[in-house]
XYZ file of C-alpha atoms in Angstrom:
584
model
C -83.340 -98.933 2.229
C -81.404 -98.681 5.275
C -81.968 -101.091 8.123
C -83.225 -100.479 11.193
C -82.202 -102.113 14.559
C -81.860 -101.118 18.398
C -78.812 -102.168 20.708
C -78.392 -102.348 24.395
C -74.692 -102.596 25.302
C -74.609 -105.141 28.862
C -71.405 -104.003 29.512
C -72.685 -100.092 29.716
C -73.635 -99.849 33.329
C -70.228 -101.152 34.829
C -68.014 -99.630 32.409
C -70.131 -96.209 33.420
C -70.042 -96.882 37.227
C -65.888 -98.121 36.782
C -65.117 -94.654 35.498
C -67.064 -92.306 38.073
C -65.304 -94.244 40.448
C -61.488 -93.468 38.843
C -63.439 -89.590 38.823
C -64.108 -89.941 42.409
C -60.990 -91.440 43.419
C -58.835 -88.722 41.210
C -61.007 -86.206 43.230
C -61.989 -85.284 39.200
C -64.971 -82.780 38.719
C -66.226 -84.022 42.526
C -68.113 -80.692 43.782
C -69.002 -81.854 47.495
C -67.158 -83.366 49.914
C -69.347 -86.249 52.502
C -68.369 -85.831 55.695
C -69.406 -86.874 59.846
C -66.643 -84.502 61.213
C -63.959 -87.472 61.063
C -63.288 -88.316 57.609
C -63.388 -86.640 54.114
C -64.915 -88.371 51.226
C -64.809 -86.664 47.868
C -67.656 -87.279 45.466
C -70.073 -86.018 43.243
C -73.385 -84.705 43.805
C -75.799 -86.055 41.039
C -74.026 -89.683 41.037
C -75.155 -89.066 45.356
C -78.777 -87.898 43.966
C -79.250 -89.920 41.793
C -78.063 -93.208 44.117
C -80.087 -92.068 47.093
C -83.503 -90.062 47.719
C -82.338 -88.185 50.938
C -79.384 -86.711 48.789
C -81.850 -85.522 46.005
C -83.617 -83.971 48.559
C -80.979 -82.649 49.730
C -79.196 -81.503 46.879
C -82.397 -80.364 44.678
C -84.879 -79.384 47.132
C -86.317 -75.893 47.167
C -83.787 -74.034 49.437
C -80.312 -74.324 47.399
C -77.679 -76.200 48.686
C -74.339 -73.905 48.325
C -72.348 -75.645 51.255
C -69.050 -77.707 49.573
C -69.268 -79.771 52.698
C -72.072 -82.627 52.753
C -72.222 -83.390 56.194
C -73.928 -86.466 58.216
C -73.137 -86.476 61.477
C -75.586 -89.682 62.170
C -73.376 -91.856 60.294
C -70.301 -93.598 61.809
C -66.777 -93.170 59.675
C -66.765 -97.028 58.560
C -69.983 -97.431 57.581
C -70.182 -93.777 55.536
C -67.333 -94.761 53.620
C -68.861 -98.552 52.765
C -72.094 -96.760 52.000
C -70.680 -94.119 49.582
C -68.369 -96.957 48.235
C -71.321 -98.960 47.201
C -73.059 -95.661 45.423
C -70.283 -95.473 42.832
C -69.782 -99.733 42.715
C -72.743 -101.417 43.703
C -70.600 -103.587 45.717
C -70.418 -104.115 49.689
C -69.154 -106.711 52.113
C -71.452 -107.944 54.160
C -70.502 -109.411 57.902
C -72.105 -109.852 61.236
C -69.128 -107.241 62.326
C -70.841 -104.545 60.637
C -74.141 -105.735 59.163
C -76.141 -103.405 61.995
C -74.607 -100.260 60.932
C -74.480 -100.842 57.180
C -78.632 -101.205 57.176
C -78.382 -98.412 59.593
C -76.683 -96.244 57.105
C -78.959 -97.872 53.710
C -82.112 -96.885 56.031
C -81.072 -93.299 56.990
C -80.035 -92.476 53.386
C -82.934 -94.491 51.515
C -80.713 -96.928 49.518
C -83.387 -99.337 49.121
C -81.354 -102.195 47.295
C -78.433 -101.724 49.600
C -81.234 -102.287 52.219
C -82.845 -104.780 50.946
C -79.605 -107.091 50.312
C -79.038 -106.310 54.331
C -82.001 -107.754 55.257
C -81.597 -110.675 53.148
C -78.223 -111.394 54.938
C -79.728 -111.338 58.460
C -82.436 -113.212 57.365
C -80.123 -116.042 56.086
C -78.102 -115.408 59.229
C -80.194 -116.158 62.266
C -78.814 -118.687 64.804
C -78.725 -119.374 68.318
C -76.141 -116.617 69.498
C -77.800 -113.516 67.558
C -81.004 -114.326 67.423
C -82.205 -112.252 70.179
C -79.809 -109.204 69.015
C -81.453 -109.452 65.557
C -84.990 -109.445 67.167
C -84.570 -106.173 69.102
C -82.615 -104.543 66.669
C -85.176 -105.662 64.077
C -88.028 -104.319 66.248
C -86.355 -100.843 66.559
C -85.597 -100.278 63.199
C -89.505 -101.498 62.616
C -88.494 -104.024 59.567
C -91.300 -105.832 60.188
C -90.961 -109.321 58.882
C -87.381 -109.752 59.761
C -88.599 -109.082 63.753
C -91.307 -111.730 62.815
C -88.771 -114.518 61.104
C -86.420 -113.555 64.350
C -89.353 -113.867 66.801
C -89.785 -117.336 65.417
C -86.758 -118.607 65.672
C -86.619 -117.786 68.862
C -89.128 -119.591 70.024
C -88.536 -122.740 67.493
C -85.070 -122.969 69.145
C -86.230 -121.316 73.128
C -84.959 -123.867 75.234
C -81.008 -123.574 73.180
C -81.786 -119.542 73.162
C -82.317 -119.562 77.447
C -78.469 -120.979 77.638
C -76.993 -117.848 75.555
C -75.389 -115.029 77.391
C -77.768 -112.708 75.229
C -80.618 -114.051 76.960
C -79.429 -112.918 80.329
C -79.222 -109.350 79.138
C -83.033 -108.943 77.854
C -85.064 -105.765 79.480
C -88.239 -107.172 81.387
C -90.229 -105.675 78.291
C -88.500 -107.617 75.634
C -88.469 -110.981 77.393
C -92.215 -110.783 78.569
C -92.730 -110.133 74.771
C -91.142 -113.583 74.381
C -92.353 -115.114 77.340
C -96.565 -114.087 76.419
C -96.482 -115.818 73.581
C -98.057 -119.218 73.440
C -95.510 -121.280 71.710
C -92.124 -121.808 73.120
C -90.185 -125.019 72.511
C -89.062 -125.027 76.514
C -90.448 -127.158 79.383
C -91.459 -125.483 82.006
C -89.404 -126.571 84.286
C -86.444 -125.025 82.212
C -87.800 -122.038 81.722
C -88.214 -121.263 85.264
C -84.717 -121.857 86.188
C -84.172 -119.777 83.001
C -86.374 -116.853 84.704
C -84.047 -117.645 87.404
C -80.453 -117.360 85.802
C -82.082 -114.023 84.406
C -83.347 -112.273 87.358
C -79.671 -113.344 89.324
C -77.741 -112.151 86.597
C -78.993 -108.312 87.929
C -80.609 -109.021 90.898
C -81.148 -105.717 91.880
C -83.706 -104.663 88.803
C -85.245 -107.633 88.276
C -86.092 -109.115 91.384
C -89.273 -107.604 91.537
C -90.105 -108.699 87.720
C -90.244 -112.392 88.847
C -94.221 -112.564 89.765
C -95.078 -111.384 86.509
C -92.769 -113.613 84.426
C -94.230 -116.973 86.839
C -97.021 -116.231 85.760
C -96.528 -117.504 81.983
C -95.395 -120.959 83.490
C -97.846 -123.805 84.545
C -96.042 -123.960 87.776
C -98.199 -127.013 88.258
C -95.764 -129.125 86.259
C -92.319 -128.191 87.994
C -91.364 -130.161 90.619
C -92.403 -129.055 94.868
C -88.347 -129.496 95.342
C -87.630 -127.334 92.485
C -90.217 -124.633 93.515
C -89.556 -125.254 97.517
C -85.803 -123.985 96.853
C -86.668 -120.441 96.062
C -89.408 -120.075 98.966
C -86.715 -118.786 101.667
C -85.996 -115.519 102.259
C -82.397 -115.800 101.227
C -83.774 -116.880 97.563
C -83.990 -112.732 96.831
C -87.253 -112.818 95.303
C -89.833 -110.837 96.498
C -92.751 -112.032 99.434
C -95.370 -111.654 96.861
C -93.628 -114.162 94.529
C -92.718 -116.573 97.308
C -96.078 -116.593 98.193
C -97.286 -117.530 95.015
C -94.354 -120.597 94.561
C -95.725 -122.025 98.253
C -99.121 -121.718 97.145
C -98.575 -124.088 93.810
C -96.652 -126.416 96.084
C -99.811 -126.629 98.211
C -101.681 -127.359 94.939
C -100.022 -129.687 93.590
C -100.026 -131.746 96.723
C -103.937 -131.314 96.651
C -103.922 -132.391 93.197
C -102.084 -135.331 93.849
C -104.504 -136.503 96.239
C -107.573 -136.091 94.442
C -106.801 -135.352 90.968
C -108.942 -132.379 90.588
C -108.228 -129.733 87.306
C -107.306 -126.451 87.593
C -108.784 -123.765 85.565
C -106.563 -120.870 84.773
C -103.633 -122.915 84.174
C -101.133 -121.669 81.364
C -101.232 -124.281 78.048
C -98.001 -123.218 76.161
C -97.027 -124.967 72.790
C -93.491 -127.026 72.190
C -93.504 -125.996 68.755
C -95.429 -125.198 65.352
C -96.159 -127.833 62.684
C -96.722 -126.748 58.863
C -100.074 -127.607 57.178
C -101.004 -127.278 53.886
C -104.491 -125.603 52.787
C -106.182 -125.933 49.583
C -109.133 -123.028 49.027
C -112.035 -122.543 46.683
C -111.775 -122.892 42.815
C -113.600 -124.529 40.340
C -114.776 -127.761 40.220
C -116.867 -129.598 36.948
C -118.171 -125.682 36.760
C -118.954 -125.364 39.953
C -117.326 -122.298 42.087
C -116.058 -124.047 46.366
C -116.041 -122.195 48.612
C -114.567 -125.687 50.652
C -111.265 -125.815 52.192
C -109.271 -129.236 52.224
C -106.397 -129.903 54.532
C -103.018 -131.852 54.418
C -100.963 -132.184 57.307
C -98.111 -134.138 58.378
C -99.731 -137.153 59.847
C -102.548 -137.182 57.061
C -103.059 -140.524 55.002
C -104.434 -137.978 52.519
C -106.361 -134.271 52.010
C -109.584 -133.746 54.329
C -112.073 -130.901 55.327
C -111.104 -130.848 59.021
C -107.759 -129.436 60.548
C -105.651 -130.503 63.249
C -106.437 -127.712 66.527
C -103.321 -129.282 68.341
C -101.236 -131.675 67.751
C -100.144 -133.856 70.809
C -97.412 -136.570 70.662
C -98.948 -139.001 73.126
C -102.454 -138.503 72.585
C -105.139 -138.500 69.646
C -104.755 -134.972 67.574
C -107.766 -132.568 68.320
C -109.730 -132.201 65.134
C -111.788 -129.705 64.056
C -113.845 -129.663 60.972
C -112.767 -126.395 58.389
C -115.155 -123.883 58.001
C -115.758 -123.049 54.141
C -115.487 -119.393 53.413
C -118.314 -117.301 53.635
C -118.407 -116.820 49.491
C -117.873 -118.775 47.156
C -114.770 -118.137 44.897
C -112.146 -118.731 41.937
C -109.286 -117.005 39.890
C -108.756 -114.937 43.875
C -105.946 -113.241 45.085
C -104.366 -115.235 48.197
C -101.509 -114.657 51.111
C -100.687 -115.668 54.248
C -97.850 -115.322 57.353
C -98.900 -118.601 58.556
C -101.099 -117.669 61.370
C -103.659 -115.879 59.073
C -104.788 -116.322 55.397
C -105.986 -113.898 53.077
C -108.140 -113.962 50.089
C -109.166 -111.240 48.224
C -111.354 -110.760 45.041
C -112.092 -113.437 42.702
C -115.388 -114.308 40.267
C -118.191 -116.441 42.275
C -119.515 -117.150 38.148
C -122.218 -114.589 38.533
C -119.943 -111.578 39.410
C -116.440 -110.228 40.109
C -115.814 -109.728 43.186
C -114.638 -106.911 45.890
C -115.223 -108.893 49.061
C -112.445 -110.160 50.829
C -111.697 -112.753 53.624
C -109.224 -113.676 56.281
C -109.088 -117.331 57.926
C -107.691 -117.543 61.664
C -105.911 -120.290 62.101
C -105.963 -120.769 65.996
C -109.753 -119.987 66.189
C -110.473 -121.701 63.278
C -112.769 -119.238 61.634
C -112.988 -116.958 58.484
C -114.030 -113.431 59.069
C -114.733 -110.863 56.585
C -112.578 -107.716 55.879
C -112.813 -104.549 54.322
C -113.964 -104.413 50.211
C -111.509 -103.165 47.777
C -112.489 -100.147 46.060
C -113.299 -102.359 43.498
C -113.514 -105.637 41.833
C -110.216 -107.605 40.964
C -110.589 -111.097 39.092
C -107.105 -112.705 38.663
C -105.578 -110.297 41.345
C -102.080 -111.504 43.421
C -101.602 -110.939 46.664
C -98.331 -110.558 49.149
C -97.751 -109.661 52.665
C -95.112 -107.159 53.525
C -94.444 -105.545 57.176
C -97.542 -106.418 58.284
C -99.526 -104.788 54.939
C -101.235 -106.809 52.929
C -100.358 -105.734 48.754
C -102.547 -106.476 45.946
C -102.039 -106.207 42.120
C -103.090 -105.954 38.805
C -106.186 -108.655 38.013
C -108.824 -107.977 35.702
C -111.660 -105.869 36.223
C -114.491 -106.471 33.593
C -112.344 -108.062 30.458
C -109.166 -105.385 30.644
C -106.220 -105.756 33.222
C -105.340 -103.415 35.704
C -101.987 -101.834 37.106
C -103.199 -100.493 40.559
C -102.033 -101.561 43.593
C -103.961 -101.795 46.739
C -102.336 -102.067 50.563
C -104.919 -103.418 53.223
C -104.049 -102.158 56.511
C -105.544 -104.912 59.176
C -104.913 -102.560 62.076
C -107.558 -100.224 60.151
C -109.343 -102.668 58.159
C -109.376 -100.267 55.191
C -107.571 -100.155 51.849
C -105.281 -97.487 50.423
C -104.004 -96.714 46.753
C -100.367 -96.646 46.030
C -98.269 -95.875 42.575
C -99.287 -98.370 40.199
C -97.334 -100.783 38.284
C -95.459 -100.244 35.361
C -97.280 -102.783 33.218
C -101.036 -103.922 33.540
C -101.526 -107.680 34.190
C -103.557 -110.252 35.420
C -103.771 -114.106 36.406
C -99.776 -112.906 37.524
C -97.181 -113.459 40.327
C -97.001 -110.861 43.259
C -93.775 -112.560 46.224
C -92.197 -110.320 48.675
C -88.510 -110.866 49.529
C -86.421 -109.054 51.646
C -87.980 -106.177 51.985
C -89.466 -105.507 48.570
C -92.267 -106.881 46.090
C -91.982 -108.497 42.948
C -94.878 -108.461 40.108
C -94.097 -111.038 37.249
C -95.292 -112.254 34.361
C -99.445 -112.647 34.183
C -101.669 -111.156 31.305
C -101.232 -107.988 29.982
C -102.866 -105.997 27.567
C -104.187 -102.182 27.461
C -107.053 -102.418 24.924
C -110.501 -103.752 25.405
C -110.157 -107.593 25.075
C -106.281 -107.572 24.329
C -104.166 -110.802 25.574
C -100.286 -110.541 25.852
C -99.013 -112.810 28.308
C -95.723 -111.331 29.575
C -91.935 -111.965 31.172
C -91.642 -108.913 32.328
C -90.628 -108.492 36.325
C -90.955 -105.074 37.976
C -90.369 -104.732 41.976
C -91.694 -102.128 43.831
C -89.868 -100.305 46.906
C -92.307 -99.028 49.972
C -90.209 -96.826 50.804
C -89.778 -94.494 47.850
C -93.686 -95.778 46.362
C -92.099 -96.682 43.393
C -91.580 -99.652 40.943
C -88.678 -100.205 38.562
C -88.372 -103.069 35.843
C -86.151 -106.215 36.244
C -84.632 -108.360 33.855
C -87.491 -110.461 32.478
C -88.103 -114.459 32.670
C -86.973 -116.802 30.113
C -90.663 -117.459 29.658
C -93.546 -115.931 29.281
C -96.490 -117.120 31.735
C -99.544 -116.860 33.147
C -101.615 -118.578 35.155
C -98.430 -120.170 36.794
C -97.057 -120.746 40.812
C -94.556 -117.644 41.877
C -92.938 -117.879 45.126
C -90.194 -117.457 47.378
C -87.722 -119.823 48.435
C -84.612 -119.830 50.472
C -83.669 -116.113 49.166
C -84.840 -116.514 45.764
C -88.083 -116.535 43.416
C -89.351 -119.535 41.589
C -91.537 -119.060 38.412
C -93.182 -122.792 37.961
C -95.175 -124.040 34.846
C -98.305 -122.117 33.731
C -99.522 -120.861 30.137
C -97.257 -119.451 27.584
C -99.542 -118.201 24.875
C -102.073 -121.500 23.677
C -98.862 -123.469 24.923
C -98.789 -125.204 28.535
C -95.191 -125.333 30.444
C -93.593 -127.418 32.576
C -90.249 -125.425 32.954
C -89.366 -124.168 35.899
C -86.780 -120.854 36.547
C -85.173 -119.247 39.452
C -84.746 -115.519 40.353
C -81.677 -114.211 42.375
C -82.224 -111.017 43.419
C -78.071 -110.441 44.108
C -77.256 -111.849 40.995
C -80.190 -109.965 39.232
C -80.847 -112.594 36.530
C -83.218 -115.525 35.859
C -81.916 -119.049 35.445
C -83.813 -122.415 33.906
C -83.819 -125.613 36.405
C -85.531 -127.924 34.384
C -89.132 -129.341 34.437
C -91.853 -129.876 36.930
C -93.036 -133.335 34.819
C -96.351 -132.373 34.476
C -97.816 -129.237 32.137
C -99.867 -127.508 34.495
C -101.891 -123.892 35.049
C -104.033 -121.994 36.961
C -103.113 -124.147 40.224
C -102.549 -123.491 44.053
C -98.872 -123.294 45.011
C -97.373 -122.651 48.643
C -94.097 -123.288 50.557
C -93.760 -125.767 53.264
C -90.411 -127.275 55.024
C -88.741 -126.075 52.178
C -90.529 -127.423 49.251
C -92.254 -125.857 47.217
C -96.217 -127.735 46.523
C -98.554 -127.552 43.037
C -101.908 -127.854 44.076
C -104.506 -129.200 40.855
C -105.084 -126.483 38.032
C -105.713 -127.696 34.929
C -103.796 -129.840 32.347
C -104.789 -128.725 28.691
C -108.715 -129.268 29.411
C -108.436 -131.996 32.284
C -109.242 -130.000 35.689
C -106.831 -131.669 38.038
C -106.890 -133.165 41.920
C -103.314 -133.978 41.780
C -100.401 -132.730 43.589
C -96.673 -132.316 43.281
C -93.797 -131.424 45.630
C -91.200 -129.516 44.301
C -87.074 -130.318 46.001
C -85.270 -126.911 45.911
C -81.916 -128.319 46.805
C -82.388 -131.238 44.410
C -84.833 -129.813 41.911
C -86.428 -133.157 41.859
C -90.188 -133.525 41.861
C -92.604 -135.822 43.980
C -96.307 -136.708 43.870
C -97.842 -136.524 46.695
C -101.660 -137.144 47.945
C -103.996 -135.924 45.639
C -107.134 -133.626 46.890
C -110.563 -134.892 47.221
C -112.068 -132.747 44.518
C -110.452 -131.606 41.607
C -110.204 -127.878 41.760
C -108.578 -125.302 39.405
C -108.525 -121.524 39.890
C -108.064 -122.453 43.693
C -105.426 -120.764 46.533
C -102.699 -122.723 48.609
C -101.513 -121.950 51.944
C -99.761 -123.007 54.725
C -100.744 -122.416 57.782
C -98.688 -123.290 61.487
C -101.062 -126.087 63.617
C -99.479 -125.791 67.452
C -97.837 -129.238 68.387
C -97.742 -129.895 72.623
C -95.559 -132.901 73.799
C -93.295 -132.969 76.548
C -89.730 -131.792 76.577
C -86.763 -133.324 78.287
């Protein structure tokens, strides 16, 4: 009997993509030519369909296109041709020179990856002299988290960022943007001769803009002599803001005197400190809805949280509120300031409810309830949207996805995944999401625990499939760190791992770094300074308290404290606690 077998030939895609390239560059069977008006590109119209969604509407929509010209008139000569370049090789060459107009370009013709590998170079690329650039630029082309990661370095690094010539050329809208926010890593004294060096460096506009940038500054801590030397009328600021610079003089003198408080007066953070949070689970068959904290200065895990962290002074305390249901096997995110947990099984019932903890007010409220209930659900944050996936609902996983919209507080259905699965990963990097691995199954009571990776692209609402892991796993810790995805222990089959491999979404494969030194599943896992933290789970049938730090640059593994109560089935976050001390 003849023999059956299947083939997949690695080398197909490049040797396909060389040779429409020798096509394109012979000017061989090319039937439109790209063009802005300045240069002629010669090329081919289903290798630009199928590359990019604006050509394929374009090119196949319901009005013909006869035209031999293609012509794009928004699109500079230098960054067309890198653009159309990377349609027939998948390569580009990334630089601060021309980084702005090549995203410029993916975004106007919907090249998602090309996009998405942008993003991921700014991202990387942050530092003190483009860091405001990058923020407004970010902001107007409304990428979302790469304004956000911008924003906050920013403000990590504001009193280095106030000395760079782009600071001086900030509209009065961006820089109040800046300036509202309550953590900046400036004294105030800085920052008002900042405000200063600003409003000179066009006098003219922004004279009359220097009232209602004081009033971000606790002008009670700058010295009278400092504040005394822009009172004259030869200072060029306006009588209204000279006013109010005389009047804090005569305050502080007061003050001095009798050492009265003043209400009203502006507290602004140096700086944000990472914490970690560990969040419901199981415990000896009980379902917590307890939180336990671990922060810096912590001889251990506890139920309260530092408020504000002060450098000369006891840390404010306050005690963490459990959430409002109990939970396990949940769906969990969070962007620092907020956390997110969705779904989960209380023991009695799945569950639609879904929570969010606010980190400055200290408080869990209650959102919106999916359409319905998710057990073994993940979660990820993306532009502000908060994704959900897969989990189980009754014994049989799911593909849907979900997108919360916080501005709305309701929930919206997008294209589902190519594969149902449960107890999975769900990261966003750069733009995108990535589902991996989890529990799959499409009949009633059928367990498959998969590799396979699948990433799905807002823009065009729709997923395409990855290389797969090494592994397969469930139950195991999926994030993102430093550019790339980490898959960490969890359950292969009846078999426990300890392995650990790394995703590079450039490269496009998956690579093994070794072990984490304990088997371990269904556990909490987070990102904090750069390591990546195991929080409990369960090791074969012992429900674990312990925890392990995870060295990205090293891939070395540490223990560190271990939680009060042993919890598996639980969520990890970290959250940023605001840190005051007083800058020189």
């Amino acid at each position: 009997l003849p023999v059956e077998t299947s083939m997949q030939d690695h080398n197909y895609p490049r040797i396909f993509l060389d040779n429409l390239k020798v096509l394109k560059s012979n000017s061989s069977l090319c039937d439109t030519i790209v063009t802005n008006g300045l240069i002629r590109i010669n090329a081919h119209k289903a290798v630009l369909a199928a590359s990019s969604p604006y050509f394929q509407c374009l090119y196949c929509g319901s009005i013909e296109f006869s035209d031999v010209d293609t012509v794009i008139n928004d699109l500079d000569s230098d960054s067309l041709s890198i653009v159309i370049e990377y349609i027939y090789s998948g390569k580009v060459e990334l630089s601060m020179d021309n980084i702005f107009s090549i995203l410029s370009a993916a975004d106007f013709l919907q090249l998602s990856s090309l996009r998405s590998y942008c993003e991921g170079f700014l991202c990387t690329n942050i530092v003190l002299d483009n860091c405001i650039s990058i923020y407004l630029w970010a902001e107007s082309m409304n990428l979302y988290d790469l304004t956000q990661k911008a924003k906050h370095y920013i403000l990590d690094n504001f009193d280095l960022v106030v000395m760079e010539s782009e600071f001086l050329e900030m509209s009065i809208s961006k820089l109040m943007k800046i300036l509202e926010s309550p953590w900046q890593s400036i004294n105030d004294q800085a920052l008002f001769e900042a405000i200063l060096r600003w409003i000179n460096h066009k006098p003219q506009e922004r004279k009359m803009s220097a009232g209602h940038c004081f009033k971000f500054l606790d002008l009670i801590n700058i010295p009278s002599e400092v504040l005394l030397t822009c009172t004259d009328a030869g200072s060029g600021l306006d009588s209204a803001t000279i006013t109010l610079l005389k009047n804090a003089v005569v305050l502080k003198n007061e003050l001095s005197y009798d050492g009265k408080e003043i209400s009203g007066r502006v507290e602004r953070f140096n700086r944000m400190e990472e914490a970690l949070l560990c969040i419901g689970g199981e415990s000896d068959g009980d379902i917590l809805c307890s939180v336990e904290c671990l922060a810096f200065r912590y001889d251990g895990w506890k139920y309260h949280i530092p408020c504000l962290i002060q450098s000369d002074v006891n840390t404010r305390m306050k005690v963490l509120p459990p959430m409002h249901t109990r939970r396990s096997q949940f769906a969990v995110t969070g962007n620092g300031f907020q956390v997110f947990v969705i779904g989960g099984s209380n023991a009695i019932e799945d569950l639609r409810s879904g929570e969010c903890y606010d980190v400055m007010n200290n408080e869990w409220h209650e959102i919106a309830s999916m359409p319905e209930a998710l057990v073994g659900g993940a979660a990820a944050l993306l532009n502000g949207m908060l994704y959900v996936t897969g989990g189980r609902n009754g014994s049989r996983p799911t593909n849907k996805l979900y997108v919360y919209d916080p501005r709305s507080d309701s929930w919206s259905q997008r294209q589902p995944m190519i594969h149902h699965r449960a107890h999975h990963g769900l990261v966003s990097l750069n733009g995108m999401i990535y589902a991996m691995g989890g529990v799959g199954g499409l009949e009633e009571g059928e367990q498959e625990i998969m590799n396979s990776v699948e990433r799905y692209d807002f823009m065009t609402n729709s997923w395409l499939e990855l290389p797969s892991m090494q592994k397969q796993r469930s139950h195991a810790g999926f994030v993102t760190c430093s550019s790339k995805i980490y898959a960490l222990a969890g359950l292969s089959s009846s078999q426990l791992l300890d392995c650990v491999e790394i995703y590079d979404p450039v490269m496009n494969h998956w690579r093994s770094v070794g072990s984490i030194g304990d088997f371990r599943s269904n556990f909490g896992f987070t990102v904090s300074n750069g390591r990546i933290y195991c929080v409990g789970g369960m090791n074969d049938n012992t429900m674990l308290n312990s925890v392990q730090k995870y060295n990205t640059v090293t891939h070395r593994w540490h223990a560190v404290y271990g939680m009060q109560t042993k919890r598996c089935g639980a969520g990890a976050a970290t959250v940023l606690i605001p840190v005051k001390n007083e800058l020189s």
